[in-house]
CSV table of C-alpha atoms in Angstrom, one decimal:
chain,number,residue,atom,x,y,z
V,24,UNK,CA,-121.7,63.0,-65.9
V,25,UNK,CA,-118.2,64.5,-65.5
V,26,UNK,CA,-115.7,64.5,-68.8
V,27,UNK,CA,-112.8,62.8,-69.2
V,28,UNK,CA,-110.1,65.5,-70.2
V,29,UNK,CA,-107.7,63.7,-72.7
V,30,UNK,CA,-104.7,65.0,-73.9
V,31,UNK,CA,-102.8,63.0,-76.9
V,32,UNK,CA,-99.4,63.6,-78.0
V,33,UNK,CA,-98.6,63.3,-81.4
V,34,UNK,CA,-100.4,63.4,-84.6
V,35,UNK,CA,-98.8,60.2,-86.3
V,36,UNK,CA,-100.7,56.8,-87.2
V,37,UNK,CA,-101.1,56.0,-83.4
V,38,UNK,CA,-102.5,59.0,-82.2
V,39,UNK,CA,-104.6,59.5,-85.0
V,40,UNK,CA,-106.1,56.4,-84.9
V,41,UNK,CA,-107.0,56.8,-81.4
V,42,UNK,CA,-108.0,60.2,-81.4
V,43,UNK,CA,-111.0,58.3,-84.0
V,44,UNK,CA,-112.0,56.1,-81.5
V,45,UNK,CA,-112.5,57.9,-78.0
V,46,UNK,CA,-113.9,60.8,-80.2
V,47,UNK,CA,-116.8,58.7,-80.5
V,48,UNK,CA,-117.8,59.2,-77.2
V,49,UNK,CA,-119.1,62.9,-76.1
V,50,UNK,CA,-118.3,62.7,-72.9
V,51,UNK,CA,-114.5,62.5,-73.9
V,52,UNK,CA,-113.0,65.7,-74.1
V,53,UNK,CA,-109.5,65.4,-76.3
V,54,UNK,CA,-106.8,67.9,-77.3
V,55,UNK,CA,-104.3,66.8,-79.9
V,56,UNK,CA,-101.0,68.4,-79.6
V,57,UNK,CA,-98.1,68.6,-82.0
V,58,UNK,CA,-95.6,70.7,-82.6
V,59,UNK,CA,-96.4,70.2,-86.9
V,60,UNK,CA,-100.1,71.4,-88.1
V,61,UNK,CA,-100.4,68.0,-90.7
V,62,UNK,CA,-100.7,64.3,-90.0
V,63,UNK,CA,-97.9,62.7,-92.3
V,64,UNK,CA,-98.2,59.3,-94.1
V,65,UNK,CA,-94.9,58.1,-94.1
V,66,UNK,CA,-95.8,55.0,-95.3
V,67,UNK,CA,-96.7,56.5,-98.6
V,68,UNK,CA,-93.1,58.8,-99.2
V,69,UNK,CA,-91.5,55.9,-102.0
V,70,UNK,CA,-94.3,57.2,-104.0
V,71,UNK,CA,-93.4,60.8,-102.8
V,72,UNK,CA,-89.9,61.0,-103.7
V,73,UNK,CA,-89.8,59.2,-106.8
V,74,UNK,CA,-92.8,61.3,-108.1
V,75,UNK,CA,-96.0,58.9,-107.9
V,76,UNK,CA,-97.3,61.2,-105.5
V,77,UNK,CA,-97.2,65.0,-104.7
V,78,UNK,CA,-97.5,66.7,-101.5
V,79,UNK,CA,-100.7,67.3,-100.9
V,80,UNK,CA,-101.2,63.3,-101.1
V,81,UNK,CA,-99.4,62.5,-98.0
V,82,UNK,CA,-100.2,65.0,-95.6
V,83,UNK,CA,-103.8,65.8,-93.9
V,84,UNK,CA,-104.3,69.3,-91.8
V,85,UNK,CA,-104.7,68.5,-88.6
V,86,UNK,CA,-106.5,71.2,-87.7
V,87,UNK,CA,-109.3,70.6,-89.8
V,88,UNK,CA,-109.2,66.9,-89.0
V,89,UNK,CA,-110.0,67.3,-85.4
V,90,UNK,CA,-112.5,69.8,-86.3
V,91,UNK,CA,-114.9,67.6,-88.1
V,92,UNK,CA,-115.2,65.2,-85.0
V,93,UNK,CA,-117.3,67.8,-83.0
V,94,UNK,CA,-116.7,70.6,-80.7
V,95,UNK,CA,-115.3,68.3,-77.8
V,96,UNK,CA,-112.4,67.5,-80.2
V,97,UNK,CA,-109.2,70.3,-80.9
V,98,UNK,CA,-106.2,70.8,-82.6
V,99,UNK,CA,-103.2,72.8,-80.5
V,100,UNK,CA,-100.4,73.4,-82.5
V,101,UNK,CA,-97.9,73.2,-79.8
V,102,UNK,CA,-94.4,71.1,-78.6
V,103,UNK,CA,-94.9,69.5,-75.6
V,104,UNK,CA,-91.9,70.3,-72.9
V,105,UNK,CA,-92.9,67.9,-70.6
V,106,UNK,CA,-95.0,65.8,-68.7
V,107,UNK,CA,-95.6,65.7,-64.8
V,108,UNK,CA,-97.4,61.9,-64.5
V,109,UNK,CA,-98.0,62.5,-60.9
V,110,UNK,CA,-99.9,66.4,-60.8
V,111,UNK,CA,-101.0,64.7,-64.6
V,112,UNK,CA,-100.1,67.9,-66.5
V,113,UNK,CA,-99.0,68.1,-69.7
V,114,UNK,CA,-96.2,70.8,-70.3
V,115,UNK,CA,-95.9,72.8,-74.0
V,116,UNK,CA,-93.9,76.2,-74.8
V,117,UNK,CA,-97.1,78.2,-74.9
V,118,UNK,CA,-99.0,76.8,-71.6
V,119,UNK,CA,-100.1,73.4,-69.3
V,120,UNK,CA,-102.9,71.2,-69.1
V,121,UNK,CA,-104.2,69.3,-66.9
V,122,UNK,CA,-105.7,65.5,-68.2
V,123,UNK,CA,-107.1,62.6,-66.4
V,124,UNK,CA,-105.9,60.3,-69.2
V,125,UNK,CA,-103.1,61.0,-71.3
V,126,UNK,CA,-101.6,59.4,-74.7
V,127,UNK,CA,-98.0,59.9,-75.5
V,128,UNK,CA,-97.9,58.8,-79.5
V,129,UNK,CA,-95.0,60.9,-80.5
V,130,UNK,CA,-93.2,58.2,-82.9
V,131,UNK,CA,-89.6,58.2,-83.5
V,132,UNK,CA,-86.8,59.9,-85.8
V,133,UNK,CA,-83.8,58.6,-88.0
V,134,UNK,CA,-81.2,57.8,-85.5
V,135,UNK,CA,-77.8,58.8,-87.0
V,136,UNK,CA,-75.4,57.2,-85.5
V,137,UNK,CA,-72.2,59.1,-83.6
V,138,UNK,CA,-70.2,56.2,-84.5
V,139,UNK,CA,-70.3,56.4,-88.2
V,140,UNK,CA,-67.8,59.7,-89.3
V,141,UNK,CA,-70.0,62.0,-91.3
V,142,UNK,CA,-73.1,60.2,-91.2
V,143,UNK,CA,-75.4,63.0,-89.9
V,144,UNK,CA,-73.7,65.4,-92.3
V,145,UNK,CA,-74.2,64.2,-95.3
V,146,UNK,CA,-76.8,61.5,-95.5
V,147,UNK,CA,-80.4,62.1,-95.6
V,148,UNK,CA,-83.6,60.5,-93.3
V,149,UNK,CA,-87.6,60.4,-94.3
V,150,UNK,CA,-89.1,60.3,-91.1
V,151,UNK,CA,-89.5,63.7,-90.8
V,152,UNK,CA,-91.5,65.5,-93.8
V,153,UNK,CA,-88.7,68.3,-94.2
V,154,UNK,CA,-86.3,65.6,-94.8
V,155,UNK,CA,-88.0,63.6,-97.4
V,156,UNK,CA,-89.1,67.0,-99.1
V,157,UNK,CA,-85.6,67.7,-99.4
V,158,UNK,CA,-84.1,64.5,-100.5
V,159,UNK,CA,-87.0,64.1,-103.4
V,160,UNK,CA,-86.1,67.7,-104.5
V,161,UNK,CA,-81.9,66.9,-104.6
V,162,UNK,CA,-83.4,63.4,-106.5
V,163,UNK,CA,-85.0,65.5,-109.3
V,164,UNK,CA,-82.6,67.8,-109.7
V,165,UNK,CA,-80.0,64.8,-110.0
V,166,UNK,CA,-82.1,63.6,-112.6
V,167,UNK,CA,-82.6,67.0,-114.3
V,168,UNK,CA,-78.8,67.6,-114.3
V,169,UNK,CA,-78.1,64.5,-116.4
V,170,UNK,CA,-80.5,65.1,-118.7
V,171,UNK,CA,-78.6,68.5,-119.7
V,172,UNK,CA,-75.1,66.2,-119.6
V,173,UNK,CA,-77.1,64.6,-122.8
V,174,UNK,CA,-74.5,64.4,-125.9
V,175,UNK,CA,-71.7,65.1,-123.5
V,176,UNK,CA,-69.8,63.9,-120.6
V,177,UNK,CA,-72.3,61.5,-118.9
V,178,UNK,CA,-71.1,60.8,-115.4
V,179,UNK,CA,-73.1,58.1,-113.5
V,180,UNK,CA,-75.0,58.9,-110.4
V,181,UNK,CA,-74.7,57.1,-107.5
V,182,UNK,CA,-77.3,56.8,-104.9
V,183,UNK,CA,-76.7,55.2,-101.4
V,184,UNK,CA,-79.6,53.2,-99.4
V,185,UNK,CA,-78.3,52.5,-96.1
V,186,UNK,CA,-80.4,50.4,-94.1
V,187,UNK,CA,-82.9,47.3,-96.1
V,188,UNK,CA,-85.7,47.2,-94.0
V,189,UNK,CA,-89.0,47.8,-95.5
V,190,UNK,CA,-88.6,51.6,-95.9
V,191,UNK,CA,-85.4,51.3,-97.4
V,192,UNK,CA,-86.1,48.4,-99.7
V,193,UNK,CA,-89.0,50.0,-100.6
V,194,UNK,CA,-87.2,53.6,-101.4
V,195,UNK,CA,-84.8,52.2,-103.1
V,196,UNK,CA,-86.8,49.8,-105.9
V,197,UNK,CA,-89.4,52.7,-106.9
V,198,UNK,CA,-86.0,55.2,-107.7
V,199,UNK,CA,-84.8,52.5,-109.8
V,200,UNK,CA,-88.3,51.8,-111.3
V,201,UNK,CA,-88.7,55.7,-111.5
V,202,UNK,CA,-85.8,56.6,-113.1
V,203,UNK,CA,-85.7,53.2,-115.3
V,204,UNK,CA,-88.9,55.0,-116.9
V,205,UNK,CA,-88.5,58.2,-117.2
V,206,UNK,CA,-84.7,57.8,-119.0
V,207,UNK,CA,-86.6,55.3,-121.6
V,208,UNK,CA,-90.2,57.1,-122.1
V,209,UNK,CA,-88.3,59.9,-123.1
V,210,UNK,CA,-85.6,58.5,-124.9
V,211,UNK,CA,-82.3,59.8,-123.3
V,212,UNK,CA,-79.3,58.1,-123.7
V,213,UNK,CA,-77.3,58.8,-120.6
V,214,UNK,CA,-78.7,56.8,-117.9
V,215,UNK,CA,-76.1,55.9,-115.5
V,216,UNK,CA,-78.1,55.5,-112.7
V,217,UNK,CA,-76.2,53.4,-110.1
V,218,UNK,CA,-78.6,52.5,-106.7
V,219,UNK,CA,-77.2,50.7,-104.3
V,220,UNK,CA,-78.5,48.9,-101.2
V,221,UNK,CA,-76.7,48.5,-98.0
V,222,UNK,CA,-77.9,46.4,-95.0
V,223,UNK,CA,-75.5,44.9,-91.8
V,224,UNK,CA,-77.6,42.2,-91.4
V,225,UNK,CA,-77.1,39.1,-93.0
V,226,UNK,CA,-79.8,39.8,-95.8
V,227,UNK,CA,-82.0,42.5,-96.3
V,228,UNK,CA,-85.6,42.8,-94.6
V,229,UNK,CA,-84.4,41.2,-91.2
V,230,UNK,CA,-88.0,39.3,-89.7
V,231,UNK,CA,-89.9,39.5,-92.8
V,232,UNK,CA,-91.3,36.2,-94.3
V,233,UNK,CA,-88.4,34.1,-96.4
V,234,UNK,CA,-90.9,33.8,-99.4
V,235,UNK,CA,-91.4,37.9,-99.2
V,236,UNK,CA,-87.2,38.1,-99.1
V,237,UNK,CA,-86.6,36.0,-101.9
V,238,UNK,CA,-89.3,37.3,-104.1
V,239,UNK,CA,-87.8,41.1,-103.4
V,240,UNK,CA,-84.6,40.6,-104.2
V,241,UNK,CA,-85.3,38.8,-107.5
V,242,UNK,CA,-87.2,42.1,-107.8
V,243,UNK,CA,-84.6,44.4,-106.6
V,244,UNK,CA,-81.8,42.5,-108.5
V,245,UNK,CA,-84.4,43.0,-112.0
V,246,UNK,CA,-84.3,47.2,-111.3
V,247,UNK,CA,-80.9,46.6,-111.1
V,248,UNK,CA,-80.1,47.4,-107.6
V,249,UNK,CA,-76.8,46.2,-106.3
V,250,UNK,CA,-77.3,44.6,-103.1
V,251,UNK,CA,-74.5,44.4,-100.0
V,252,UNK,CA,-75.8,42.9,-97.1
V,253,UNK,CA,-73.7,41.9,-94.1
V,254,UNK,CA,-71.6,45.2,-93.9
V,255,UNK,CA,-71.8,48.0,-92.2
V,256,UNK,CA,-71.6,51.7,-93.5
V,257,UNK,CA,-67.9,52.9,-91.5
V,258,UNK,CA,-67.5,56.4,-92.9
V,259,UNK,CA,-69.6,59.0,-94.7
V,260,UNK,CA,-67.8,61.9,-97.0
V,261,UNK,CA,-69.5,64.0,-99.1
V,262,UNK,CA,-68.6,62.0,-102.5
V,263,UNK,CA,-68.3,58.4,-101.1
V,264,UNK,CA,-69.0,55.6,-98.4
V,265,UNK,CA,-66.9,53.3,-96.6
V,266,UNK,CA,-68.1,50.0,-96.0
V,267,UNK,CA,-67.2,47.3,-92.9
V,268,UNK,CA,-65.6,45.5,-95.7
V,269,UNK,CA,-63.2,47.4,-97.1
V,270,UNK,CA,-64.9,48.7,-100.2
V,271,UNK,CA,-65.3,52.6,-100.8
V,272,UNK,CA,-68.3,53.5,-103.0
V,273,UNK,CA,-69.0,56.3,-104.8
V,274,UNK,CA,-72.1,58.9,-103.9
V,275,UNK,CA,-74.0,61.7,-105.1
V,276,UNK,CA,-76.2,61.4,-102.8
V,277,UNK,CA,-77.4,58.9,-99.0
V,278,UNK,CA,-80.7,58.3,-97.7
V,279,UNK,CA,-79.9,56.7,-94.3
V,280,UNK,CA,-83.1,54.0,-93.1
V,281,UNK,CA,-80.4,52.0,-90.8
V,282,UNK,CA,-81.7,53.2,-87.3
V,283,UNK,CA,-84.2,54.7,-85.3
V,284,UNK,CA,-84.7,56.7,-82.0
V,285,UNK,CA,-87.2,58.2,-79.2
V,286,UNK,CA,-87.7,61.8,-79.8
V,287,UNK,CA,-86.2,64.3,-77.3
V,288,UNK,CA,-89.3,64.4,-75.2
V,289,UNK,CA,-89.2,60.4,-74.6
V,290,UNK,CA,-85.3,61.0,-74.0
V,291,UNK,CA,-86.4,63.6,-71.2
V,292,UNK,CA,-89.3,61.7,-69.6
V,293,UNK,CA,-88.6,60.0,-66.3
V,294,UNK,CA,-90.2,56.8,-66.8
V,295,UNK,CA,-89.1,53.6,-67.1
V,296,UNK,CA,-87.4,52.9,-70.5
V,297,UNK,CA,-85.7,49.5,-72.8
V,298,UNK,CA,-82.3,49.4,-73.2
V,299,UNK,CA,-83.0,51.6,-76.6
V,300,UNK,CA,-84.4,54.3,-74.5
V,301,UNK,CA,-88.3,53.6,-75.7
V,302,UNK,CA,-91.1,53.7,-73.2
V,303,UNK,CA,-92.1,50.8,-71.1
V,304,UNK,CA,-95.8,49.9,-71.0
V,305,UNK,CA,-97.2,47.3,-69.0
V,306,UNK,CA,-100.0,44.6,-70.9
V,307,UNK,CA,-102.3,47.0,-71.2
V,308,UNK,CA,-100.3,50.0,-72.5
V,309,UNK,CA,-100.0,51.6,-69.4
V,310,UNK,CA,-96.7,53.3,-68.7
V,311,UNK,CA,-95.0,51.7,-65.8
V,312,UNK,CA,-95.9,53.1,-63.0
V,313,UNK,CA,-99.0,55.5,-64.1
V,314,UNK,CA,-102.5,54.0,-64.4
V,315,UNK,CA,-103.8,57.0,-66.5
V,316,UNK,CA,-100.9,57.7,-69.0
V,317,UNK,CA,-100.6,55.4,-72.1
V,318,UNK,CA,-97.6,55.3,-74.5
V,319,UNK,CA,-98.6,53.7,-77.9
V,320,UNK,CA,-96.7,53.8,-81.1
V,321,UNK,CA,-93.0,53.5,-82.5
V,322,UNK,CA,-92.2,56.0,-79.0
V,323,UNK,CA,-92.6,52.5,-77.3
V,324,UNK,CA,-91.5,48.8,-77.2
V,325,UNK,CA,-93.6,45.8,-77.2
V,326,UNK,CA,-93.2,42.0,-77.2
V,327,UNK,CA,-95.3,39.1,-78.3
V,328,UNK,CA,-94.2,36.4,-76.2
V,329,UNK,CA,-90.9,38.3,-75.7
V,330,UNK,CA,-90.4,38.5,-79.2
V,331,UNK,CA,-89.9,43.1,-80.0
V,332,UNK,CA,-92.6,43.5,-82.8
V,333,UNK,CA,-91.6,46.0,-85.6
V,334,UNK,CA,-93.0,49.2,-85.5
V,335,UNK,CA,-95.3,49.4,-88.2
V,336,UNK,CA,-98.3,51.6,-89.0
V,337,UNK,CA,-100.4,48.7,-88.6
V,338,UNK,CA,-99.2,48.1,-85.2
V,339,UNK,CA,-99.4,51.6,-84.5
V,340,UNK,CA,-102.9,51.7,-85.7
V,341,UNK,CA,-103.7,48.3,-82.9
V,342,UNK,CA,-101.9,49.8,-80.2
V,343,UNK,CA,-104.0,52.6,-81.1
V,344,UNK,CA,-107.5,51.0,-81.0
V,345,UNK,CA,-106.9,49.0,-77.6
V,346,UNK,CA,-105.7,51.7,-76.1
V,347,UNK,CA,-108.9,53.7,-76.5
V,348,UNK,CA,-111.0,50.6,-75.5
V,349,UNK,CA,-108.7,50.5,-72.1
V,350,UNK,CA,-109.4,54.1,-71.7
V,351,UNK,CA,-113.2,54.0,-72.1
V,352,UNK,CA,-112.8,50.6,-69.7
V,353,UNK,CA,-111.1,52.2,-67.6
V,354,UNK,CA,-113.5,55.9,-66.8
V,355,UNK,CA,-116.4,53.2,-66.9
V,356,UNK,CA,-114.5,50.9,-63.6
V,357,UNK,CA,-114.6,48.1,-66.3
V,358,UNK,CA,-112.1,45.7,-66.7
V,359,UNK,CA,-108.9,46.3,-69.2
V,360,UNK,CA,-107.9,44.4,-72.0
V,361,UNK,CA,-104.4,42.6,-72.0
V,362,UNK,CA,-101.7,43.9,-75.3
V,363,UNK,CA,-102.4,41.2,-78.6
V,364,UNK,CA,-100.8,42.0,-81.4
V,365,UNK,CA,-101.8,40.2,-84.6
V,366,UNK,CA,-100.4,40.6,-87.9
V,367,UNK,CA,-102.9,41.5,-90.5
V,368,UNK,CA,-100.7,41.2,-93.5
V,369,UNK,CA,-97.7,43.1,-94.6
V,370,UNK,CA,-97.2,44.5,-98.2
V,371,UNK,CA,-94.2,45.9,-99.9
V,372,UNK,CA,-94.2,48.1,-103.0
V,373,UNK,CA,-91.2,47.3,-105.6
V,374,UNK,CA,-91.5,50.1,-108.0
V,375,UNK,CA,-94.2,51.3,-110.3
V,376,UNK,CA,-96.8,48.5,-111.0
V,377,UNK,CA,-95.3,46.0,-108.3
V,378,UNK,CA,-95.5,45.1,-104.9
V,379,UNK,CA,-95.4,41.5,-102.8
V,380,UNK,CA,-97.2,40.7,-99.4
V,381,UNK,CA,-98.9,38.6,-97.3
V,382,UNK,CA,-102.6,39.2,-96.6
V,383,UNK,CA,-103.9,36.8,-94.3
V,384,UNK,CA,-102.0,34.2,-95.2
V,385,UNK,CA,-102.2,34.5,-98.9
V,386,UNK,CA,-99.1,35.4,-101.1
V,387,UNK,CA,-99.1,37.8,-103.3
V,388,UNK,CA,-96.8,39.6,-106.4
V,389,UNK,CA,-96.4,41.6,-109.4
V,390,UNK,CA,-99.5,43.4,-110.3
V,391,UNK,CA,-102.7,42.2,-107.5
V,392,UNK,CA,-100.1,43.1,-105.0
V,393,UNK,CA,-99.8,46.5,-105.8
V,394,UNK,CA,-103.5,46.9,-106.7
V,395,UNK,CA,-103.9,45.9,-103.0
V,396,UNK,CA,-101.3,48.2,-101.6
V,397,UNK,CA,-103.0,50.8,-103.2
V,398,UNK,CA,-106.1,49.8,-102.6
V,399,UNK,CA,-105.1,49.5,-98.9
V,400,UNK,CA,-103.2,53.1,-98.9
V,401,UNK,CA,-106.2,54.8,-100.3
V,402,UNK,CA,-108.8,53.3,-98.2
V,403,UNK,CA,-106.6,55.4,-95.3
V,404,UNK,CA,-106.0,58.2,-96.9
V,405,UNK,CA,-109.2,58.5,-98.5
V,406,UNK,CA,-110.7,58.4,-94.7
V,407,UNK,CA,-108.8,61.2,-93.3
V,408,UNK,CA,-109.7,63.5,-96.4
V,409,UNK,CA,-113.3,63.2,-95.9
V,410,UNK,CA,-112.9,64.0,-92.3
V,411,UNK,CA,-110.7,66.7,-93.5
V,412,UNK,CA,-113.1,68.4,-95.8
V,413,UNK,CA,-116.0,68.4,-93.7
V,414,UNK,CA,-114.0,69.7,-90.5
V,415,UNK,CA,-112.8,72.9,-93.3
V,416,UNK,CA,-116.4,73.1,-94.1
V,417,UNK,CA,-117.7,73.3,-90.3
V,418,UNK,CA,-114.6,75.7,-89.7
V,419,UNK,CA,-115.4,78.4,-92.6
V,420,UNK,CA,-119.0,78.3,-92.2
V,421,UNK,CA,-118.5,79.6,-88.5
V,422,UNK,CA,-116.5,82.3,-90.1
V,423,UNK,CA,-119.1,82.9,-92.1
């Protein structure tokens, strides 16, 4: 029986998550490209940057990863140029392949926007690993340098959060609850720590569940995070922010969560694209046009009953999963299986100790609802470290 050549683009949630299914099957023979060697869990980096977690706790190696799945599974640590749908060749800056299905999974980047002066200089995104490892360094050394202003001067700091949608509410509640803690464990008395929360919607966490809204701005407000929604950020210097509204903040320092965009290889594909320049896939993930290429992930947009569903890992994950099955359906001349997105909860951590969600159906705060973000977060991670270790374990007993 002749192998299916697979080639999947991107090591994020979605391609991970289907890289685990079609490995399954022998007969599938699947490359993983990306241009970075480590599969980054971006859903975990409020822990990250307000020290809950350290690097090694939100990062896997890829390479070991895809070894522990078997010989027909590899790792090539390459960027992909691009893509030629109709000779179905896949294009990197070392060499080509040819595929007879391929997955493009790349995910998306912070978008900053052209329109607001000074943005992309001086404010900060976390959907690249670089960026968060940079912004959690300037954090600590923010919080470092007041800790020497101690029985002097104390000048507050002022952090910016521009954009309230679950990444940015969540950032900015564990800096407050981090740095809430660490000024009182150890007893310093210059804490002027000023977080503030910014957000042009009408109120923060646009298409999340009103309970869930409420309950995290009664948390928010309780860290003491000042919360401006309905404005928009006009202008960014180096020491301040200028809102919609007229008001000119202070900053130290901006983490920007307000926008998101393709990556340049989506930008360069010549496909068929939304009006926000993501992919277009048909009901069964398809990209228009090409019966064996599959887009899946934030790289893409997709409606439940022409409502755009927000790109979350958990969607990722489903796009993910049905996209394998179609791709198994499909070498096998089976039928495929129409796009259903179901929501299987949503939870949102609110600094150290607590978090609020939804899990089918349920409500839940304070305390149980962090215990089940974690639990949830580890169950993940925990997964992919297993894999990890006994892929570096095949690996170095070959070398042996």
């Amino acid at each position: 029986m002749k192998k299916n050549k697979i080639i999947i683009i991107g090591g994020g949630y979605a391609g991970i998550r289907a890289l685990e299914k079609l490995s399954k099957d022998k007969f599938n023979e699947i490359i993983l490209l990306d241009d970075h060697p480590y599969h980054y869990m971006q859903t975990e980096v409020y822990g990250f940057i307000a020290n809950e977690n350290d690097f090694s706790k939100i990062t896997v190696d890829l390479f070991t990863l895809c070894a522990s799945f078997g010989s027909h599974v590899a790792f090539h640590k390459q960027k992909v140029t691009s893509i030629d749908f109709d000779a179905k060749k896949v294009m990197t800056d070392e060499q080509s392949y040819d595929y007879d299905y391929v997955i493009v999974a790349v995910g998306s980047r912070t978008k900053f926007f052209d329109s607001i002066i000074g943005l992309k200089k001086y404010a900060h995104g976390i959907k690249a690993l670089y960026r968060a490892l940079y912004f959690k360094q300037k954090f600590e050394l923010s919080l470092f340098n007041k800790i020497e202003e101690e029985g002097t001067y104390c000048k507050a700091l002022n952090i910016i959060v521009a954009g309230a949608g679950l990444s940015g509410v969540e950032i900015a509640a564990q800096m407050a609850s981090f740095s809430r803690d660490f000024y009182k464990e150890n007893n310093f008395l210059c804490r002027k720590l000023t977080i503030v929360l910014i957000d042009a919607c009408e109120r923060i966490l646009p298409g999340i569940d009103d309970f869930l809204v409420a309950a995290s701005i009664k948390r928010l407000l309780e860290l003491e995070v000042i919360i401006k929604d309905n404005r928009k950020v006009i202008e960014v210097t180096e020491n301040s922010v200028s809102l919609s509204s007229g008001e000119v903040l202070p900053m130290d320092f901006m983490i920007f969560t307000g926008g998101v965009e393709p990556k340049e290889l989506v930008y360069d594909l010549d496909v068929l694209k939304d009006r926000r320049g993501h992919i277009a896939i048909n009901e069964y993930m398809q990209i228009e046009g090409y019966e064996n290429a599959y887009a899946i992930g934030d790289c893409t947009a997709i409606y439940n009953d022409g409502i755009l569903v927000a790109p979350t890992a958990d969607v990722a994950e489903q796009m993910a999963e049905l996209c394998a099955k179609n791709i198994s359906n499909s070498s096998k001349n089976k039928k495929l299986e129409k796009v259903i997105i179901k929501s299987r909860g949503i939870l949102i951590a609110l600094g150290r100790g607590y978090a609020v969600g939804k899990i089918f159906g349920f409500y839940v705060d304070g305390y149980l609802g962090y215990l089940l973000k974690k639990v949830v977060e580890k169950v993940y991670s925990k997964r992919l470290f297993l894999r990890s270790g006994r892929g570096s374990k095949k690996i170095f007993s070959k070398g042996a």
